[in-house]
Structure formats: C-alpha cells, structure tokens
Amino acid sequence: MDDEQDTPEGPFRASSPVPVYAQLADELQRQIEAGELSAGARLPGERDLARTYRVALGTARRAIQELRDRGLIVTTHGKGSFVQDR
Amino acid sequence: MDDEQDTPEGPFRASSPVPVYAQLADELQRQIEAGELSAGARLPGERDLARTYRVALGTARRAIQELRDRGLIVTTHGKGSFVQDR
DNA sequence: AGACATTTGTACGTATGTATT
DNA sequence: AAATACATACGTACAAATGTC
C-alpha cells in the first residue's frame, strides 16, 4: 500500500501547550526509536517534512534542530540529516 | 555625547563569508569581553538589536542563539538575555 | 570543466502567543 | 490592566554544499 505519503501524518495542533516543532520532533524521535528510521538512514528533507506534516519550513527546520540538540541526528549541508548510532 | 544609538554600529555585510548573524554575535561578544557589557548586564532586546544593527528580527534572534550556544549569555522568556559570569 | 538537480543555510518580514514586570 | 520582551509559526527568496552526468 502506498498510502503513506498522502496521509496527513499529523495533524499537529498549535493549541497544544507543546509547540508544533516539538510535536514533530517527538514524532520523528518515535519513528527512530521504533526502528522506522534506522541508524544511518536519511530523514526526509526539510521541505518534504514541511509538506508532509503541513507545517512551515521554519517549523520543520526547528524540529530538525531539536533532534540535533537531542543528539539523535547529524545534519550536513547539501546532504541531509542522518540518524545517529546509539 | 549621546550619539551611540543612532550610529549604525554595523554595517554588517551579507557579501562576507561570515554570516550576518555571526558578525553580530562576534560584535556582541567583543563588547562583552571588552567589559562594555558586564556580567549580569542585560543585552538590548531582540528588536532593539535588529533596529540598531539594521538586521531582520530573525537574524538578531539567531545571533542571540549563537551567544547562548557559546555559553556567553542566558536568556529568559519575558525578561531578556543576560551576560554570564566568567 | 561545466551544467544540473537536490538539499541545507542564511536572511528577510509579519502576526500572534506567553512570560515578566 | 498594561507595557515590555522573548517564543512560536507562518511564508518567501536566494546562497552554498553535495552529488551526478
């Protein structure tokens, strides 16, 4: 079934006390810990994430920064963000 | 002479290999290390910085984030950014 | 070398929400 | 209640790094 990219995946709500960027970061962390995103795997691009989860580019970037801060991924200019080992 | 707030202070140039936000962070770090901003002192607000240095709000915020990352200041919601001891 | 596509980085500007005083 | 200040969220454009052809 190829119904995964048009599923809204979200929706994240701004009314939550948890910021949208943190909700997205949490969701991605869940995917990493569930093994849906394995170590070494590349995350979807910022724009892909923004589209998929219906958030602004800046919000997607903020979520990615959050994951970097949590030590879960490493980002390289021109390449993408990759899940860290451990 | 009170000519300090209308002096452009900058100007920072986007043509530099050093990003504008880093140029601003460097300038503020200089002021801190020169004692122009002492430990415990509050930095100008983000919007003040943006106006004074003629940069966008987001760029001023980025510079402040940079100083946080460098461990030079601490920011508190609703209060401001304060120079750290040491 | 050069062109091209993809992806992240920087910089701009605005509106609204939340915390502090 | 009001003023001030940081936080979040939106959207856009161009620059820079990477990889491929």
PDB file of C-alpha atoms (C1' of nucleotides) in Angstrom:
ATOM      1  CA  MET A   1       0.000   0.000   0.000  1.00  0.00           C
ATOM      2  CA  ASP A   2       1.420   3.315  -0.995  1.00  0.00           C
ATOM      3  CA  ASP A   3      -0.791   5.416   1.194  1.00  0.00           C
ATOM      4  CA  GLU A   4       1.914   6.717   3.401  1.00  0.00           C
ATOM      5  CA  GLN A   5       2.886   9.989   1.802  1.00  0.00           C
ATOM      6  CA  ASP A   6      -0.535  11.463   1.361  1.00  0.00           C
ATOM      7  CA  THR A   7      -1.663  10.541   4.845  1.00  0.00           C
ATOM      8  CA  PRO A   8      -1.636  13.820   6.781  1.00  0.00           C
ATOM      9  CA  GLU A   9       0.516  12.066   9.393  1.00  0.00           C
ATOM     10  CA  GLY A  10      -0.081  14.987  11.721  1.00  0.00           C
ATOM     11  CA  PRO A  11      -2.099  16.840  12.424  1.00  0.00           C
ATOM     12  CA  PHE A  12      -0.188  18.839  14.950  1.00  0.00           C
ATOM     13  CA  ARG A  13      -2.083  21.488  16.767  1.00  0.00           C
ATOM     14  CA  ALA A  14      -0.881  24.926  17.714  1.00  0.00           C
ATOM     15  CA  SER A  15      -3.415  24.949  20.533  1.00  0.00           C
ATOM     16  CA  SER A  16      -1.356  22.345  22.364  1.00  0.00           C
ATOM     17  CA  PRO A  17       0.943  23.503  25.158  1.00  0.00           C
ATOM     18  CA  VAL A  18       3.598  21.526  23.298  1.00  0.00           C
ATOM     19  CA  PRO A  19       4.898  23.596  20.379  1.00  0.00           C
ATOM     20  CA  VAL A  20       4.292  22.223  16.907  1.00  0.00           C
ATOM     21  CA  TYR A  21       8.036  21.898  16.284  1.00  0.00           C
ATOM     22  CA  ALA A  22       8.351  19.760  19.418  1.00  0.00           C
ATOM     23  CA  GLN A  23       5.373  17.639  18.417  1.00  0.00           C
ATOM     24  CA  LEU A  24       7.073  16.963  15.096  1.00  0.00           C
ATOM     25  CA  ALA A  25      10.412  16.267  16.769  1.00  0.00           C
ATOM     26  CA  ASP A  26       8.664  13.861  19.135  1.00  0.00           C
ATOM     27  CA  GLU A  27       7.016  12.056  16.244  1.00  0.00           C
ATOM     28  CA  LEU A  28      10.316  11.688  14.395  1.00  0.00           C
ATOM     29  CA  GLN A  29      12.034  10.513  17.562  1.00  0.00           C
ATOM     30  CA  ARG A  30       9.293   7.924  17.936  1.00  0.00           C
ATOM     31  CA  GLN A  31       9.955   6.710  14.401  1.00  0.00           C
ATOM     32  CA  ILE A  32      13.661   6.485  15.124  1.00  0.00           C
ATOM     33  CA  GLU A  33      13.154   4.556  18.333  1.00  0.00           C
ATOM     34  CA  ALA A  34      10.604   2.306  16.644  1.00  0.00           C
ATOM     35  CA  GLY A  35      13.196   1.461  14.029  1.00  0.00           C
ATOM     36  CA  GLU A  36      11.162   3.001  11.240  1.00  0.00           C
ATOM     37  CA  LEU A  37      14.187   5.202  10.750  1.00  0.00           C
ATOM     38  CA  SER A  38      17.300   3.127  11.333  1.00  0.00           C
ATOM     39  CA  ALA A  39      20.761   4.323  12.249  1.00  0.00           C
ATOM     40  CA  GLY A  40      22.409   5.766   9.178  1.00  0.00           C
ATOM     41  CA  ALA A  41      19.125   6.413   7.454  1.00  0.00           C
ATOM     42  CA  ARG A  42      18.462   9.803   5.957  1.00  0.00           C
ATOM     43  CA  LEU A  43      15.488  11.755   7.201  1.00  0.00           C
ATOM     44  CA  PRO A  44      13.115  13.253   4.664  1.00  0.00           C
ATOM     45  CA  GLY A  45      14.266  16.699   3.543  1.00  0.00           C
ATOM     46  CA  GLU A  46      13.069  19.768   5.414  1.00  0.00           C
ATOM     47  CA  ARG A  47      10.689  20.678   2.637  1.00  0.00           C
ATOM     48  CA  ASP A  48       9.348  17.166   2.454  1.00  0.00           C
ATOM     49  CA  LEU A  49       8.718  17.207   6.182  1.00  0.00           C
ATOM     50  CA  ALA A  50       7.049  20.593   5.931  1.00  0.00           C
ATOM     51  CA  ARG A  51       4.750  19.357   3.190  1.00  0.00           C
ATOM     52  CA  THR A  52       4.007  16.008   4.749  1.00  0.00           C
ATOM     53  CA  TYR A  53       3.188  17.371   8.171  1.00  0.00           C
ATOM     54  CA  ARG A  54       1.640  20.592   6.954  1.00  0.00           C
ATOM     55  CA  VAL A  55       3.949  22.908   8.808  1.00  0.00           C
ATOM     56  CA  ALA A  56       6.027  25.864   7.716  1.00  0.00           C
ATOM     57  CA  LEU A  57       9.591  25.319   6.544  1.00  0.00           C
ATOM     58  CA  GLY A  58      10.914  27.142   9.590  1.00  0.00           C
ATOM     59  CA  THR A  59       8.947  24.873  11.873  1.00  0.00           C
ATOM     60  CA  ALA A  60      10.304  21.765  10.163  1.00  0.00           C
ATOM     61  CA  ARG A  61      13.815  23.184  10.474  1.00  0.00           C
ATOM     62  CA  ARG A  62      13.209  23.897  14.136  1.00  0.00           C
ATOM     63  CA  ALA A  63      12.119  20.283  14.691  1.00  0.00           C
ATOM     64  CA  ILE A  64      15.278  19.051  12.982  1.00  0.00           C
ATOM     65  CA  GLN A  65      17.370  21.350  15.156  1.00  0.00           C
ATOM     66  CA  GLU A  66      15.603  19.886  18.166  1.00  0.00           C
ATOM     67  CA  LEU A  67      16.571  16.369  17.108  1.00  0.00           C
ATOM     68  CA  ARG A  68      20.159  17.538  16.652  1.00  0.00           C
ATOM     69  CA  ASP A  69      20.076  19.024  20.139  1.00  0.00           C
ATOM     70  CA  ARG A  70      18.804  15.688  21.420  1.00  0.00           C
ATOM     71  CA  GLY A  71      21.760  14.012  19.759  1.00  0.00           C
ATOM     72  CA  LEU A  72      19.585  11.804  17.589  1.00  0.00           C
ATOM     73  CA  ILE A  73      20.685  13.047  14.188  1.00  0.00           C
ATOM     74  CA  VAL A  74      23.525  14.789  12.442  1.00  0.00           C
ATOM     75  CA  THR A  75      22.930  17.241   9.614  1.00  0.00           C
ATOM     76  CA  THR A  76      25.232  18.021   6.717  1.00  0.00           C
ATOM     77  CA  HIS A  77      24.806  20.965   4.371  1.00  0.00           C
ATOM     78  CA  GLY A  78      23.800  19.741   0.933  1.00  0.00           C
ATOM     79  CA  LYS A  79      23.243  16.172   2.035  1.00  0.00           C
ATOM     80  CA  GLY A  80      20.613  15.879   4.702  1.00  0.00           C
ATOM     81  CA  SER A  81      20.029  14.725   8.262  1.00  0.00           C
ATOM     82  CA  PHE A  82      21.049  11.228   9.299  1.00  0.00           C
ATOM     83  CA  VAL A  83      20.090   9.088  12.243  1.00  0.00           C
ATOM     84  CA  GLN A  84      22.966   8.633  14.652  1.00  0.00           C
ATOM     85  CA  ASP A  85      24.105   5.342  16.043  1.00  0.00           C
ATOM     86  CA  ARG A  86      23.022   4.819  19.613  1.00  0.00           C
TER      87      ARG A  86
ATOM     88  CA  MET B   1      27.703  62.738  23.668  1.00  0.00           C
ATOM     89  CA  ASP B   2      24.711  60.642  23.115  1.00  0.00           C
ATOM     90  CA  ASP B   3      25.474  59.571  19.607  1.00  0.00           C
ATOM     91  CA  GLU B   4      25.599  55.908  20.319  1.00  0.00           C
ATOM     92  CA  GLN B   5      22.149  54.715  19.449  1.00  0.00           C
ATOM     93  CA  ASP B   6      21.843  56.347  16.084  1.00  0.00           C
ATOM     94  CA  THR B   7      25.267  55.312  14.942  1.00  0.00           C
ATOM     95  CA  PRO B   8      24.705  52.432  12.501  1.00  0.00           C
ATOM     96  CA  GLU B   9      27.150  50.388  14.590  1.00  0.00           C
ATOM     97  CA  GLY B  10      27.236  47.860  11.785  1.00  0.00           C
ATOM     98  CA  PRO B  11      27.204  47.732   8.967  1.00  0.00           C
ATOM     99  CA  PHE B  12      27.355  44.017   8.532  1.00  0.00           C
ATOM    100  CA  ARG B  13      27.605  42.743   5.030  1.00  0.00           C
ATOM    101  CA  ALA B  14      25.863  39.745   3.532  1.00  0.00           C
ATOM    102  CA  SER B  15      28.671  39.523   0.987  1.00  0.00           C
ATOM    103  CA  SER B  16      31.031  38.395   3.732  1.00  0.00           C
ATOM    104  CA  PRO B  17      31.768  34.692   4.064  1.00  0.00           C
ATOM    105  CA  VAL B  18      30.848  35.177   7.709  1.00  0.00           C
ATOM    106  CA  PRO B  19      27.050  35.181   8.067  1.00  0.00           C
ATOM    107  CA  VAL B  20      25.455  38.381   9.305  1.00  0.00           C
ATOM    108  CA  TYR B  21      24.154  36.642  12.429  1.00  0.00           C
ATOM    109  CA  ALA B  22      27.711  35.537  13.262  1.00  0.00           C
ATOM    110  CA  GLN B  23      29.077  39.018  12.605  1.00  0.00           C
ATOM    111  CA  LEU B  24      26.555  40.389  15.068  1.00  0.00           C
ATOM    112  CA  ALA B  25      27.317  37.666  17.600  1.00  0.00           C
ATOM    113  CA  ASP B  26      31.024  38.420  17.236  1.00  0.00           C
ATOM    114  CA  GLU B  27      30.415  42.120  17.810  1.00  0.00           C
ATOM    115  CA  LEU B  28      28.369  41.457  20.922  1.00  0.00           C
ATOM    116  CA  GLN B  29      30.976  39.007  22.180  1.00  0.00           C
ATOM    117  CA  ARG B  30      33.578  41.708  21.660  1.00  0.00           C
ATOM    118  CA  GLN B  31      31.521  44.110  23.753  1.00  0.00           C
ATOM    119  CA  ILE B  32      31.188  41.512  26.476  1.00  0.00           C
ATOM    120  CA  GLU B  33      34.880  40.752  26.531  1.00  0.00           C
ATOM    121  CA  ALA B  34      35.706  44.451  26.442  1.00  0.00           C
ATOM    122  CA  GLY B  35      33.573  44.942  29.517  1.00  0.00           C
ATOM    123  CA  GLU B  36      31.116  47.172  27.691  1.00  0.00           C
ATOM    124  CA  LEU B  37      28.585  44.554  28.696  1.00  0.00           C
ATOM    125  CA  SER B  38      29.450  43.307  32.157  1.00  0.00           C
ATOM    126  CA  ALA B  39      28.465  40.035  33.774  1.00  0.00           C
ATOM    127  CA  GLY B  40      24.849  40.248  34.869  1.00  0.00           C
ATOM    128  CA  ALA B  41      24.047  43.009  32.418  1.00  0.00           C
ATOM    129  CA  ARG B  42      21.055  42.705  30.163  1.00  0.00           C
ATOM    130  CA  LEU B  43      21.578  42.774  26.435  1.00  0.00           C
ATOM    131  CA  PRO B  44      19.428  45.066  24.326  1.00  0.00           C
ATOM    132  CA  GLY B  45      16.162  43.420  23.293  1.00  0.00           C
ATOM    133  CA  GLU B  46      15.986  41.466  20.051  1.00  0.00           C
ATOM    134  CA  ARG B  47      14.056  44.222  18.339  1.00  0.00           C
ATOM    135  CA  ASP B  48      16.442  46.857  19.596  1.00  0.00           C
ATOM    136  CA  LEU B  49      19.342  44.869  18.218  1.00  0.00           C
ATOM    137  CA  ALA B  50      17.538  44.369  14.927  1.00  0.00           C
ATOM    138  CA  ARG B  51      16.908  48.097  14.628  1.00  0.00           C
ATOM    139  CA  THR B  52      20.319  49.216  15.789  1.00  0.00           C
ATOM    140  CA  TYR B  53      22.240  46.902  13.531  1.00  0.00           C
ATOM    141  CA  ARG B  54      19.792  47.022  10.665  1.00  0.00           C
ATOM    142  CA  VAL B  55      19.126  43.322  10.501  1.00  0.00           C
ATOM    143  CA  ALA B  56      15.920  41.313  10.470  1.00  0.00           C
ATOM    144  CA  LEU B  57      14.398  40.158  13.732  1.00  0.00           C
ATOM    145  CA  GLY B  58      15.166  36.557  12.906  1.00  0.00           C
ATOM    146  CA  THR B  59      18.798  37.414  12.291  1.00  0.00           C
ATOM    147  CA  ALA B  60      19.057  39.204  15.644  1.00  0.00           C
ATOM    148  CA  ARG B  61      17.472  36.187  17.321  1.00  0.00           C
ATOM    149  CA  ARG B  62      19.938  33.912  15.582  1.00  0.00           C
ATOM    150  CA  ALA B  63      22.849  35.990  16.875  1.00  0.00           C
ATOM    151  CA  ILE B  64      21.457  35.723  20.388  1.00  0.00           C
ATOM    152  CA  GLN B  65      21.088  31.971  19.987  1.00  0.00           C
ATOM    153  CA  GLU B  66      24.714  31.872  18.869  1.00  0.00           C
ATOM    154  CA  LEU B  67      25.818  33.655  22.037  1.00  0.00           C
ATOM    155  CA  ARG B  68      23.771  31.175  24.077  1.00  0.00           C
ATOM    156  CA  ASP B  69      25.495  28.327  22.253  1.00  0.00           C
ATOM    157  CA  ARG B  70      28.820  29.927  23.070  1.00  0.00           C
ATOM    158  CA  GLY B  71      27.821  29.991  26.713  1.00  0.00           C
ATOM    159  CA  LEU B  72      28.167  33.751  26.978  1.00  0.00           C
ATOM    160  CA  ILE B  73      24.586  34.597  27.841  1.00  0.00           C
ATOM    161  CA  VAL B  74      21.442  33.111  29.284  1.00  0.00           C
ATOM    162  CA  THR B  75      18.021  34.040  28.009  1.00  0.00           C
ATOM    163  CA  THR B  76      14.796  34.063  29.976  1.00  0.00           C
ATOM    164  CA  HIS B  77      11.362  34.346  28.419  1.00  0.00           C
ATOM    165  CA  GLY B  78       9.816  37.704  29.213  1.00  0.00           C
ATOM    166  CA  LYS B  79      12.965  39.113  30.773  1.00  0.00           C
ATOM    167  CA  GLY B  80      15.811  39.188  28.343  1.00  0.00           C
ATOM    168  CA  SER B  81      19.330  37.900  27.749  1.00  0.00           C
ATOM    169  CA  PHE B  82      21.955  38.318  30.420  1.00  0.00           C
ATOM    170  CA  VAL B  83      25.720  38.133  30.337  1.00  0.00           C
ATOM    171  CA  GLN B  84      27.053  35.127  32.178  1.00  0.00           C
ATOM    172  CA  ASP B  85      29.759  35.251  34.789  1.00  0.00           C
ATOM    173  CA  ARG B  86      33.173  34.247  33.516  1.00  0.00           C
TER     174      ARG B  86
ATOM    175  C1'  DA C   1      35.036  21.508 -16.762  1.00  0.00           C
ATOM    176  C1'  DG C   2      30.591  22.620 -16.749  1.00  0.00           C
ATOM    177  C1'  DA C   3      25.716  22.084 -16.092  1.00  0.00           C
ATOM    178  C1'  DC C   4      22.068  20.464 -13.342  1.00  0.00           C
ATOM    179  C1'  DA C   5      19.278  18.705  -9.530  1.00  0.00           C
ATOM    180  C1'  DT C   6      18.779  18.203  -4.713  1.00  0.00           C
ATOM    181  C1'  DT C   7      19.266  19.698  -0.016  1.00  0.00           C
ATOM    182  C1'  DT C   8      20.587  22.524   3.749  1.00  0.00           C
ATOM    183  C1'  DG C   9      21.899  27.509   5.200  1.00  0.00           C
ATOM    184  C1'  DT C  10      21.049  32.347   5.547  1.00  0.00           C
ATOM    185  C1'  DA C  11      18.127  36.443   5.518  1.00  0.00           C
ATOM    186  C1'  DC C  12      14.259  38.790   5.016  1.00  0.00           C
ATOM    187  C1'  DG C  13       9.360  40.343   7.182  1.00  0.00           C
ATOM    188  C1'  DT C  14       4.951  39.694   9.899  1.00  0.00           C
ATOM    189  C1'  DA C  15       1.452  38.061  13.203  1.00  0.00           C
ATOM    190  C1'  DT C  16       0.168  36.032  17.341  1.00  0.00           C
ATOM    191  C1'  DG C  17       1.118  33.701  21.903  1.00  0.00           C
ATOM    192  C1'  DT C  18       3.269  33.563  26.503  1.00  0.00           C
ATOM    193  C1'  DA C  19       6.042  35.240  30.475  1.00  0.00           C
ATOM    194  C1'  DT C  20       7.622  39.003  33.284  1.00  0.00           C
ATOM    195  C1'  DT C  21       7.284  43.365  35.443  1.00  0.00           C
TER     196       DT C  21
ATOM    197  C1'  DA D   1      -4.603  46.047  33.119  1.00  0.00           C
ATOM    198  C1'  DA D   2      -0.841  47.486  30.562  1.00  0.00           C
ATOM    199  C1'  DA D   3       3.839  47.595  28.837  1.00  0.00           C
ATOM    200  C1'  DT D   4       7.809  45.100  27.627  1.00  0.00           C
ATOM    201  C1'  DA D   5      10.298  41.144  25.933  1.00  0.00           C
ATOM    202  C1'  DC D   6      11.066  36.553  24.381  1.00  0.00           C
ATOM    203  C1'  DA D   7       8.791  32.292  21.788  1.00  0.00           C
ATOM    204  C1'  DT D   8       6.374  30.246  18.189  1.00  0.00           C
ATOM    205  C1'  DA D   9       4.669  29.976  13.498  1.00  0.00           C
ATOM    206  C1'  DC D  10       3.908  31.410   9.206  1.00  0.00           C
ATOM    207  C1'  DG D  11       5.862  32.254   4.082  1.00  0.00           C
ATOM    208  C1'  DT D  12       9.471  33.605   0.533  1.00  0.00           C
ATOM    209  C1'  DA D  13      13.880  34.225  -1.921  1.00  0.00           C
ATOM    210  C1'  DC D  14      18.458  33.450  -2.778  1.00  0.00           C
ATOM    211  C1'  DA D  15      23.168  31.400  -1.450  1.00  0.00           C
ATOM    212  C1'  DA D  16      26.122  27.434  -0.675  1.00  0.00           C
ATOM    213  C1'  DA D  17      27.323  22.485  -0.432  1.00  0.00           C
ATOM    214  C1'  DT D  18      26.802  17.984  -2.453  1.00  0.00           C
ATOM    215  C1'  DG D  19      26.300  14.561  -5.990  1.00  0.00           C
ATOM    216  C1'  DT D  20      25.613  13.190 -10.668  1.00  0.00           C
ATOM    217  C1'  DC D  21      26.077  13.458 -15.532  1.00  0.00           C
TER     218       DC D  21
END
